Amino acid sequence: MTDRTLQDLAKAMAKIDFAMLQTHAANGEIAGRPMSNNGDVEYDGDSWFFGYETTHFVAEIEANPAVALSFTGEKSLLGKPPLFVAVEGRGELIRDKALMQAHWHTELDRWFEQGVDTPGIVMLKVHARRITWWEGMDEGEIQL
């Protein structure tokens, strides 16, 4: 195990846009889907994503807020393995327009044409409780 602070990890994660969000499906299985943080990468243990009320992840988080995120960085030019990050946390669905606006990025306009006023929009906050990471021969864990 290697010591790495949350700030160190956040700096290493800054260029990773996509994560896989895993939730508990109604049938008891694990369901996953890609999510983009749209450049909202000042990571402090909270991740922010946008979606529509009608998507499966909304009902799944309402039923069971235990979620996981997985991030994979890019392999280096010299072939060094990428950074892998696994986050265990709690999902919270947010419908507060002011809070949505605070995490809004223009890239989201492609998916939500009326911005935070788009009908059916919801924001997901994933608050990490445990973060495990691997990079080459180094690995570590951060409890929050």
CSV table of N, CA and C in Angstrom, one decimal:
chain,number,residue,atom,x,y,z
A,1,MET,N,0.8,-1.2,0.0
A,1,MET,CA,0.0,0.0,0.0
A,1,MET,C,0.9,1.2,0.0
A,2,THR,N,0.5,2.2,-0.8
A,2,THR,CA,1.2,3.5,-0.8
A,2,THR,C,0.3,4.6,-0.3
A,3,ASP,N,0.9,5.5,0.5
A,3,ASP,CA,0.1,6.6,1.0
A,3,ASP,C,-0.1,7.6,-0.1
A,4,ARG,N,-1.3,8.1,-0.3
A,4,ARG,CA,-1.7,9.1,-1.2
A,4,ARG,C,-2.9,9.9,-0.6
A,5,THR,N,-2.8,11.2,-0.6
A,5,THR,CA,-3.9,11.9,-0.1
A,5,THR,C,-5.0,12.0,-1.1
A,6,LEU,N,-6.2,12.5,-0.6
A,6,LEU,CA,-7.3,12.7,-1.6
A,6,LEU,C,-6.9,13.8,-2.6
A,7,GLN,N,-6.2,14.8,-2.2
A,7,GLN,CA,-5.7,15.8,-3.1
A,7,GLN,C,-4.8,15.3,-4.1
A,8,ASP,N,-3.9,14.4,-3.7
A,8,ASP,CA,-3.0,13.8,-4.7
A,8,ASP,C,-3.8,13.0,-5.7
A,9,LEU,N,-4.7,12.2,-5.2
A,9,LEU,CA,-5.5,11.4,-6.1
A,9,LEU,C,-6.4,12.2,-7.0
A,10,ALA,N,-6.9,13.3,-6.5
A,10,ALA,CA,-7.7,14.2,-7.3
A,10,ALA,C,-6.9,14.8,-8.5
A,11,LYS,N,-5.7,15.2,-8.2
A,11,LYS,CA,-4.8,15.7,-9.3
A,11,LYS,C,-4.6,14.7,-10.3
A,12,ALA,N,-4.4,13.4,-9.9
A,12,ALA,CA,-4.1,12.4,-10.9
A,12,ALA,C,-5.4,12.0,-11.7
A,13,MET,N,-6.6,12.2,-11.1
A,13,MET,CA,-7.8,11.9,-11.8
A,13,MET,C,-8.3,13.1,-12.7
A,14,ALA,N,-7.7,14.2,-12.6
A,14,ALA,CA,-8.3,15.4,-13.3
A,14,ALA,C,-8.6,15.3,-14.7
A,15,LYS,N,-7.8,14.4,-15.4
A,15,LYS,CA,-8.1,14.3,-16.9
A,15,LYS,C,-9.0,13.2,-17.2
A,16,ILE,N,-9.5,12.5,-16.2
A,16,ILE,CA,-10.5,11.4,-16.5
A,16,ILE,C,-11.9,11.9,-16.5
A,17,ASP,N,-12.5,11.8,-17.7
A,17,ASP,CA,-13.9,12.3,-17.8
A,17,ASP,C,-15.0,11.3,-17.5
A,18,PHE,N,-14.8,10.1,-18.1
A,18,PHE,CA,-15.9,9.1,-18.0
A,18,PHE,C,-15.6,8.1,-16.8
A,19,ALA,N,-16.7,7.7,-16.2
A,19,ALA,CA,-16.8,6.7,-15.2
A,19,ALA,C,-17.8,5.7,-15.5
A,20,MET,N,-17.7,4.5,-14.9
A,20,MET,CA,-18.8,3.6,-15.0
A,20,MET,C,-19.5,3.7,-13.7
A,21,LEU,N,-20.8,3.9,-13.7
A,21,LEU,CA,-21.7,4.0,-12.5
A,21,LEU,C,-22.4,2.6,-12.3
A,22,GLN,N,-22.2,2.0,-11.2
A,22,GLN,CA,-22.9,0.7,-10.9
A,22,GLN,C,-23.9,1.0,-9.8
A,23,THR,N,-25.1,0.4,-10.1
A,23,THR,CA,-26.2,0.5,-9.1
A,23,THR,C,-26.8,-0.9,-8.9
A,24,HIS,N,-27.7,-1.0,-8.0
A,24,HIS,CA,-28.4,-2.3,-7.7
A,24,HIS,C,-29.7,-2.3,-8.5
A,25,ALA,N,-29.8,-3.2,-9.5
A,25,ALA,CA,-31.1,-3.2,-10.3
A,25,ALA,C,-32.2,-3.9,-9.5
A,26,ALA,N,-33.4,-3.7,-10.0
A,26,ALA,CA,-34.6,-4.2,-9.3
A,26,ALA,C,-34.6,-5.7,-9.1
A,27,ASN,N,-33.9,-6.4,-10.1
A,27,ASN,CA,-33.8,-7.9,-10.0
A,27,ASN,C,-32.7,-8.3,-9.1
A,28,GLY,N,-32.0,-7.4,-8.4
A,28,GLY,CA,-30.9,-7.8,-7.5
A,28,GLY,C,-29.6,-7.9,-8.1
A,29,GLU,N,-29.5,-7.8,-9.4
A,29,GLU,CA,-28.2,-7.8,-10.1
A,29,GLU,C,-27.5,-6.4,-10.1
A,30,ILE,N,-26.3,-6.3,-10.5
A,30,ILE,CA,-25.6,-5.1,-10.6
A,30,ILE,C,-25.7,-4.6,-12.0
A,31,ALA,N,-26.1,-3.3,-12.1
A,31,ALA,CA,-26.3,-2.6,-13.4
A,31,ALA,C,-25.3,-1.5,-13.5
A,32,GLY,N,-24.7,-1.4,-14.7
A,32,GLY,CA,-23.7,-0.4,-14.9
A,32,GLY,C,-24.0,0.4,-16.2
A,33,ARG,N,-23.5,1.7,-16.2
A,33,ARG,CA,-23.6,2.5,-17.4
A,33,ARG,C,-22.5,3.6,-17.3
A,34,PRO,N,-22.0,4.1,-18.5
A,34,PRO,CA,-21.0,5.1,-18.5
A,34,PRO,C,-21.7,6.5,-18.2
A,35,MET,N,-21.0,7.3,-17.4
A,35,MET,CA,-21.4,8.6,-17.1
A,35,MET,C,-20.2,9.6,-17.3
A,36,SER,N,-20.5,10.8,-17.7
A,36,SER,CA,-19.5,11.8,-17.9
A,36,SER,C,-19.6,12.8,-16.8
A,37,ASN,N,-18.5,13.2,-16.3
A,37,ASN,CA,-18.5,14.3,-15.3
A,37,ASN,C,-18.4,15.6,-16.0
A,38,ASN,N,-18.3,15.7,-17.3
A,38,ASN,CA,-18.3,16.9,-18.1
A,38,ASN,C,-17.4,18.0,-17.6
A,39,GLY,N,-16.2,17.5,-17.2
A,39,GLY,CA,-15.2,18.5,-16.8
A,39,GLY,C,-15.3,18.9,-15.3
A,40,ASP,N,-16.3,18.4,-14.6
A,40,ASP,CA,-16.4,18.8,-13.2
A,40,ASP,C,-15.5,17.9,-12.4
A,41,VAL,N,-14.2,18.1,-12.4
A,41,VAL,CA,-13.2,17.1,-11.9
A,41,VAL,C,-12.4,17.6,-10.7
A,42,GLU,N,-12.8,18.7,-10.1
A,42,GLU,CA,-12.1,19.1,-8.9
A,42,GLU,C,-12.6,18.2,-7.7
A,43,TYR,N,-12.0,17.0,-7.8
A,43,TYR,CA,-12.5,15.9,-6.9
A,43,TYR,C,-12.2,16.1,-5.5
A,44,ASP,N,-13.2,16.0,-4.7
A,44,ASP,CA,-13.1,16.1,-3.2
A,44,ASP,C,-13.8,14.9,-2.5
A,45,GLY,N,-14.1,13.9,-3.3
A,45,GLY,CA,-14.8,12.8,-2.8
A,45,GLY,C,-16.3,12.8,-3.2
A,46,ASP,N,-16.7,13.8,-3.9
A,46,ASP,CA,-18.1,13.9,-4.4
A,46,ASP,C,-17.9,14.0,-6.0
A,47,SER,N,-18.8,13.2,-6.6
A,47,SER,CA,-18.8,13.2,-8.1
A,47,SER,C,-20.2,13.7,-8.5
A,48,TRP,N,-20.3,14.4,-9.6
A,48,TRP,CA,-21.6,15.0,-10.0
A,48,TRP,C,-21.9,14.6,-11.5
A,49,PHE,N,-23.1,14.1,-11.7
A,49,PHE,CA,-23.5,13.7,-13.0
A,49,PHE,C,-25.0,14.2,-13.3
A,50,PHE,N,-25.3,14.3,-14.5
A,50,PHE,CA,-26.7,14.7,-14.9
A,50,PHE,C,-27.4,13.6,-15.7
A,51,GLY,N,-28.7,13.5,-15.5
A,51,GLY,CA,-29.4,12.5,-16.3
A,51,GLY,C,-30.9,12.9,-16.3
A,52,TYR,N,-31.7,12.0,-16.8
A,52,TYR,CA,-33.2,12.2,-16.8
A,52,TYR,C,-33.9,11.3,-15.8
A,53,GLU,N,-34.9,11.8,-15.3
A,53,GLU,CA,-35.7,11.1,-14.3
A,53,GLU,C,-36.1,9.7,-14.7
A,54,THR,N,-36.3,9.6,-16.0
A,54,THR,CA,-36.8,8.3,-16.6
A,54,THR,C,-35.7,7.2,-16.7
A,55,THR,N,-34.5,7.5,-16.5
A,55,THR,CA,-33.4,6.5,-16.6
A,55,THR,C,-33.5,5.5,-15.5
A,56,HIS,N,-33.0,4.4,-15.7
A,56,HIS,CA,-33.0,3.3,-14.7
A,56,HIS,C,-32.2,3.7,-13.5
A,57,PHE,N,-31.1,4.4,-13.6
A,57,PHE,CA,-30.3,4.7,-12.4
A,57,PHE,C,-31.1,5.5,-11.4
A,58,VAL,N,-32.0,6.3,-11.8
A,58,VAL,CA,-32.8,7.1,-10.8
A,58,VAL,C,-33.6,6.2,-9.9
A,59,ALA,N,-34.4,5.3,-10.5
A,59,ALA,CA,-35.2,4.4,-9.7
A,59,ALA,C,-34.4,3.5,-8.9
A,60,GLU,N,-33.2,3.0,-9.4
A,60,GLU,CA,-32.3,2.1,-8.7
A,60,GLU,C,-31.7,2.8,-7.5
A,61,ILE,N,-31.3,4.1,-7.6
A,61,ILE,CA,-30.8,4.8,-6.5
A,61,ILE,C,-31.8,5.1,-5.4
A,62,GLU,N,-33.1,5.4,-5.9
A,62,GLU,CA,-34.1,5.7,-5.0
A,62,GLU,C,-34.4,4.4,-4.1
A,63,ALA,N,-34.3,3.3,-4.7
A,63,ALA,CA,-34.5,2.0,-4.0
A,63,ALA,C,-33.3,1.6,-3.1
A,64,ASN,N,-32.1,1.9,-3.6
A,64,ASN,CA,-30.9,1.5,-2.9
A,64,ASN,C,-29.8,2.5,-3.2
A,65,PRO,N,-29.4,3.4,-2.3
A,65,PRO,CA,-28.4,4.4,-2.7
A,65,PRO,C,-27.0,4.0,-2.7
A,66,ALA,N,-26.7,2.7,-2.4
A,66,ALA,CA,-25.3,2.2,-2.4
A,66,ALA,C,-24.9,2.1,-3.9
A,67,VAL,N,-23.8,2.8,-4.3
A,67,VAL,CA,-23.4,2.8,-5.7
A,67,VAL,C,-21.9,2.7,-5.7
A,68,ALA,N,-21.4,2.4,-6.9
A,68,ALA,CA,-19.9,2.4,-7.1
A,68,ALA,C,-19.6,3.1,-8.4
A,69,LEU,N,-18.4,3.7,-8.5
A,69,LEU,CA,-17.9,4.3,-9.7
A,69,LEU,C,-16.6,3.7,-10.0
A,70,SER,N,-16.3,3.5,-11.2
A,70,SER,CA,-14.9,3.1,-11.6
A,70,SER,C,-14.4,4.0,-12.7
A,71,PHE,N,-13.1,4.4,-12.5
A,71,PHE,CA,-12.5,5.3,-13.4
A,71,PHE,C,-11.2,4.7,-13.9
A,72,THR,N,-10.9,4.9,-15.2
A,72,THR,CA,-9.6,4.4,-15.8
A,72,THR,C,-8.9,5.5,-16.5
A,73,GLY,N,-7.7,5.8,-16.2
A,73,GLY,CA,-6.9,6.8,-16.9
A,73,GLY,C,-6.4,6.3,-18.2
A,74,GLU,N,-5.6,7.1,-18.8
A,74,GLU,CA,-4.9,6.7,-20.1
A,74,GLU,C,-3.6,6.1,-19.8
A,75,LYS,N,-3.2,5.1,-20.6
A,75,LYS,CA,-1.9,4.5,-20.6
A,75,LYS,C,-0.9,5.5,-21.0
A,76,SER,N,0.3,5.5,-20.4
A,76,SER,CA,1.3,6.5,-20.8
A,76,SER,C,1.9,6.2,-22.1
A,77,LEU,N,2.6,7.1,-22.7
A,77,LEU,CA,3.3,6.9,-24.0
A,77,LEU,C,4.3,5.8,-23.9
A,78,LEU,N,4.9,5.6,-22.7
A,78,LEU,CA,6.0,4.6,-22.5
A,78,LEU,C,5.4,3.3,-22.1
A,79,GLY,N,4.1,3.2,-22.1
A,79,GLY,CA,3.4,1.9,-21.8
A,79,GLY,C,3.2,1.6,-20.3
A,80,LYS,N,3.4,2.6,-19.5
A,80,LYS,CA,3.1,2.5,-18.1
A,80,LYS,C,1.6,2.3,-17.9
A,81,PRO,N,1.2,1.3,-17.1
A,81,PRO,CA,-0.3,1.1,-16.9
A,81,PRO,C,-1.0,2.4,-16.4
A,82,PRO,N,-2.2,2.5,-16.7
A,82,PRO,CA,-3.0,3.7,-16.3
A,82,PRO,C,-3.4,3.6,-14.8
A,83,LEU,N,-3.9,4.7,-14.4
A,83,LEU,CA,-4.5,4.8,-13.0
A,83,LEU,C,-5.9,4.2,-13.1
A,84,PHE,N,-6.2,3.3,-12.1
A,84,PHE,CA,-7.5,2.8,-11.9
A,84,PHE,C,-8.0,3.2,-10.6
A,85,VAL,N,-9.3,3.7,-10.5
A,85,VAL,CA,-9.9,4.1,-9.3
A,85,VAL,C,-11.2,3.5,-9.1
A,86,ALA,N,-11.5,2.9,-8.0
A,86,ALA,CA,-12.8,2.3,-7.6
A,86,ALA,C,-13.3,3.1,-6.4
A,87,VAL,N,-14.5,3.6,-6.6
A,87,VAL,CA,-15.2,4.4,-5.5
A,87,VAL,C,-16.4,3.7,-5.0
A,88,GLU,N,-16.5,3.5,-3.7
A,88,GLU,CA,-17.8,3.0,-3.1
A,88,GLU,C,-18.4,4.2,-2.4
A,89,GLY,N,-19.7,4.4,-2.6
A,89,GLY,CA,-20.3,5.5,-2.0
A,89,GLY,C,-21.8,5.4,-2.0
A,90,ARG,N,-22.4,6.6,-1.7
A,90,ARG,CA,-23.9,6.7,-1.7
A,90,ARG,C,-24.3,7.7,-2.7
A,91,GLY,N,-25.3,7.4,-3.4
A,91,GLY,CA,-25.9,8.2,-4.5
A,91,GLY,C,-27.0,9.1,-3.9
A,92,GLU,N,-27.1,10.3,-4.3
A,92,GLU,CA,-28.1,11.2,-3.9
A,92,GLU,C,-28.7,11.9,-5.1
A,93,LEU,N,-30.0,11.9,-5.3
A,93,LEU,CA,-30.6,12.5,-6.4
A,93,LEU,C,-31.0,13.9,-6.0
A,94,ILE,N,-30.6,14.9,-6.9
A,94,ILE,CA,-30.8,16.3,-6.6
A,94,ILE,C,-31.6,16.9,-7.7
A,95,ARG,N,-32.6,17.7,-7.2
A,95,ARG,CA,-33.5,18.3,-8.2
A,95,ARG,C,-33.5,19.9,-8.0
A,96,ASP,N,-32.6,20.3,-7.1
A,96,ASP,CA,-32.5,21.8,-6.8
A,96,ASP,C,-31.8,22.4,-8.0
A,97,LYS,N,-32.5,23.4,-8.6
A,97,LYS,CA,-32.0,24.0,-9.8
A,97,LYS,C,-30.7,24.9,-9.5
A,98,ALA,N,-30.7,25.5,-8.4
A,98,ALA,CA,-29.5,26.3,-8.0
A,98,ALA,C,-28.3,25.5,-7.9
A,99,LEU,N,-28.4,24.3,-7.2
A,99,LEU,CA,-27.3,23.4,-7.1
A,99,LEU,C,-26.9,22.8,-8.4
A,100,MET,N,-27.8,22.5,-9.3
A,100,MET,CA,-27.5,22.0,-10.6
A,100,MET,C,-26.7,23.1,-11.4
A,101,GLN,N,-27.1,24.3,-11.3
A,101,GLN,CA,-26.5,25.4,-12.0
A,101,GLN,C,-25.0,25.5,-11.5
A,102,ALA,N,-24.8,25.3,-10.3
A,102,ALA,CA,-23.4,25.4,-9.7
A,102,ALA,C,-22.5,24.3,-10.3
A,103,HIS,N,-23.0,23.2,-10.9
A,103,HIS,CA,-22.2,22.2,-11.5
A,103,HIS,C,-22.5,22.1,-13.0
A,104,TRP,N,-23.1,23.1,-13.6
A,104,TRP,CA,-23.4,23.1,-15.0
A,104,TRP,C,-22.2,23.4,-15.8
A,105,HIS,N,-22.0,22.8,-16.9
A,105,HIS,CA,-20.9,23.0,-17.9
A,105,HIS,C,-21.6,23.1,-19.3
A,106,THR,N,-21.1,24.0,-20.1
A,106,THR,CA,-21.7,24.2,-21.4
A,106,THR,C,-21.8,22.9,-22.3
A,107,GLU,N,-20.9,21.9,-22.0
A,107,GLU,CA,-20.9,20.7,-22.7
A,107,GLU,C,-22.3,19.9,-22.5
A,108,LEU,N,-22.9,20.2,-21.4
A,108,LEU,CA,-24.2,19.6,-21.1
A,108,LEU,C,-25.3,20.1,-22.0
A,109,ASP,N,-25.2,21.2,-22.6
A,109,ASP,CA,-26.2,21.8,-23.5
A,109,ASP,C,-26.6,20.8,-24.6
A,110,ARG,N,-25.6,20.0,-25.0
A,110,ARG,CA,-25.9,19.0,-26.1
A,110,ARG,C,-27.0,18.0,-25.7
A,111,TRP,N,-27.0,17.7,-24.4
A,111,TRP,CA,-27.9,16.7,-23.9
A,111,TRP,C,-29.2,17.3,-23.3
A,112,PHE,N,-29.0,18.5,-22.7
A,112,PHE,CA,-30.1,19.1,-22.0
A,112,PHE,C,-30.3,20.5,-22.6
A,113,GLU,N,-31.1,20.6,-23.7
A,113,GLU,CA,-31.2,21.8,-24.5
A,113,GLU,C,-31.7,23.1,-23.7
A,114,GLN,N,-32.5,22.8,-22.6
A,114,GLN,CA,-33.0,24.0,-21.9
A,114,GLN,C,-32.2,24.1,-20.6
A,115,GLY,N,-31.0,23.6,-20.5
A,115,GLY,CA,-30.2,23.8,-19.4
A,115,GLY,C,-30.8,23.1,-18.1
A,116,VAL,N,-30.7,23.7,-17.0
A,116,VAL,CA,-31.2,23.2,-15.8
A,116,VAL,C,-32.7,23.2,-15.7
A,117,ASP,N,-33.3,23.9,-16.7
A,117,ASP,CA,-34.8,24.0,-16.8
A,117,ASP,C,-35.3,22.9,-17.8
A,118,THR,N,-34.5,22.0,-18.3
A,118,THR,CA,-34.9,20.9,-19.1
A,118,THR,C,-35.9,20.0,-18.3
A,119,PRO,N,-37.1,19.8,-18.9
A,119,PRO,CA,-38.0,18.9,-18.1
A,119,PRO,C,-37.4,17.5,-17.9
A,120,GLY,N,-37.6,17.1,-16.6
A,120,GLY,CA,-37.1,15.7,-16.2
A,120,GLY,C,-35.7,15.6,-15.9
A,121,ILE,N,-34.9,16.7,-15.8
A,121,ILE,CA,-33.5,16.7,-15.5
A,121,ILE,C,-33.3,16.4,-14.0
A,122,VAL,N,-32.3,15.6,-13.7
A,122,VAL,CA,-31.9,15.3,-12.3
A,122,VAL,C,-30.4,15.3,-12.3
A,123,MET,N,-29.9,15.7,-11.1
A,123,MET,CA,-28.4,15.6,-10.9
A,123,MET,C,-28.2,14.5,-9.9
A,124,LEU,N,-27.1,13.8,-10.1
A,124,LEU,CA,-26.7,12.7,-9.2
A,124,LEU,C,-25.4,13.1,-8.5
A,125,LYS,N,-25.4,13.1,-7.2
A,125,LYS,CA,-24.2,13.3,-6.4
A,125,LYS,C,-23.8,12.0,-5.9
A,126,VAL,N,-22.6,11.5,-6.1
A,126,VAL,CA,-22.1,10.3,-5.5
A,126,VAL,C,-21.0,10.8,-4.5
A,127,HIS,N,-21.3,10.5,-3.2
A,127,HIS,CA,-20.4,10.8,-2.1
A,127,HIS,C,-19.6,9.6,-1.8
A,128,ALA,N,-18.3,9.7,-2.0
A,128,ALA,CA,-17.5,8.5,-1.7
A,128,ALA,C,-17.3,8.2,-0.3
A,129,ARG,N,-17.3,7.0,0.1
A,129,ARG,CA,-17.0,6.5,1.4
A,129,ARG,C,-15.7,5.8,1.5
A,130,ARG,N,-15.3,5.2,0.4
A,130,ARG,CA,-14.1,4.4,0.3
A,130,ARG,C,-13.6,4.5,-1.1
A,131,ILE,N,-12.3,4.8,-1.3
A,131,ILE,CA,-11.7,5.0,-2.6
A,131,ILE,C,-10.5,4.1,-2.7
A,132,THR,N,-10.4,3.2,-3.6
A,132,THR,CA,-9.3,2.3,-3.8
A,132,THR,C,-8.7,2.6,-5.2
A,133,TRP,N,-7.4,2.7,-5.2
A,133,TRP,CA,-6.7,3.0,-6.5
A,133,TRP,C,-5.5,2.1,-6.7
A,134,TRP,N,-5.2,2.0,-8.0
A,134,TRP,CA,-4.0,1.2,-8.5
A,134,TRP,C,-3.3,2.0,-9.6
A,135,GLU,N,-2.0,2.0,-9.5
A,135,GLU,CA,-1.2,2.7,-10.6
A,135,GLU,C,0.1,2.0,-10.6
A,136,GLY,N,0.3,1.2,-11.7
A,136,GLY,CA,1.5,0.4,-11.8
A,136,GLY,C,1.6,-0.6,-10.6
A,137,MET,N,2.7,-0.5,-9.9
A,137,MET,CA,2.9,-1.4,-8.8
A,137,MET,C,2.3,-0.8,-7.5
A,138,ASP,N,1.9,0.5,-7.5
A,138,ASP,CA,1.4,1.2,-6.4
A,138,ASP,C,-0.1,1.0,-6.2
A,139,GLU,N,-0.6,0.9,-5.0
A,139,GLU,CA,-2.0,0.9,-4.7
A,139,GLU,C,-2.3,1.5,-3.4
A,140,GLY,N,-3.5,1.8,-3.2
A,140,GLY,CA,-3.8,2.4,-1.9
A,140,GLY,C,-5.3,2.6,-1.7
A,141,GLU,N,-5.7,3.0,-0.5
A,141,GLU,CA,-7.1,3.2,-0.2
A,141,GLU,C,-7.2,4.4,0.7
A,142,ILE,N,-8.3,5.1,0.4
A,142,ILE,CA,-8.7,6.3,1.2
A,142,ILE,C,-10.1,6.1,1.8
A,143,GLN,N,-10.2,6.2,3.1
A,143,GLN,CA,-11.5,6.1,3.7
A,143,GLN,C,-12.0,7.5,4.0
A,144,LEU,N,-13.2,7.8,3.6
A,144,LEU,CA,-13.8,9.2,3.8
A,144,LEU,C,-14.9,9.1,4.9
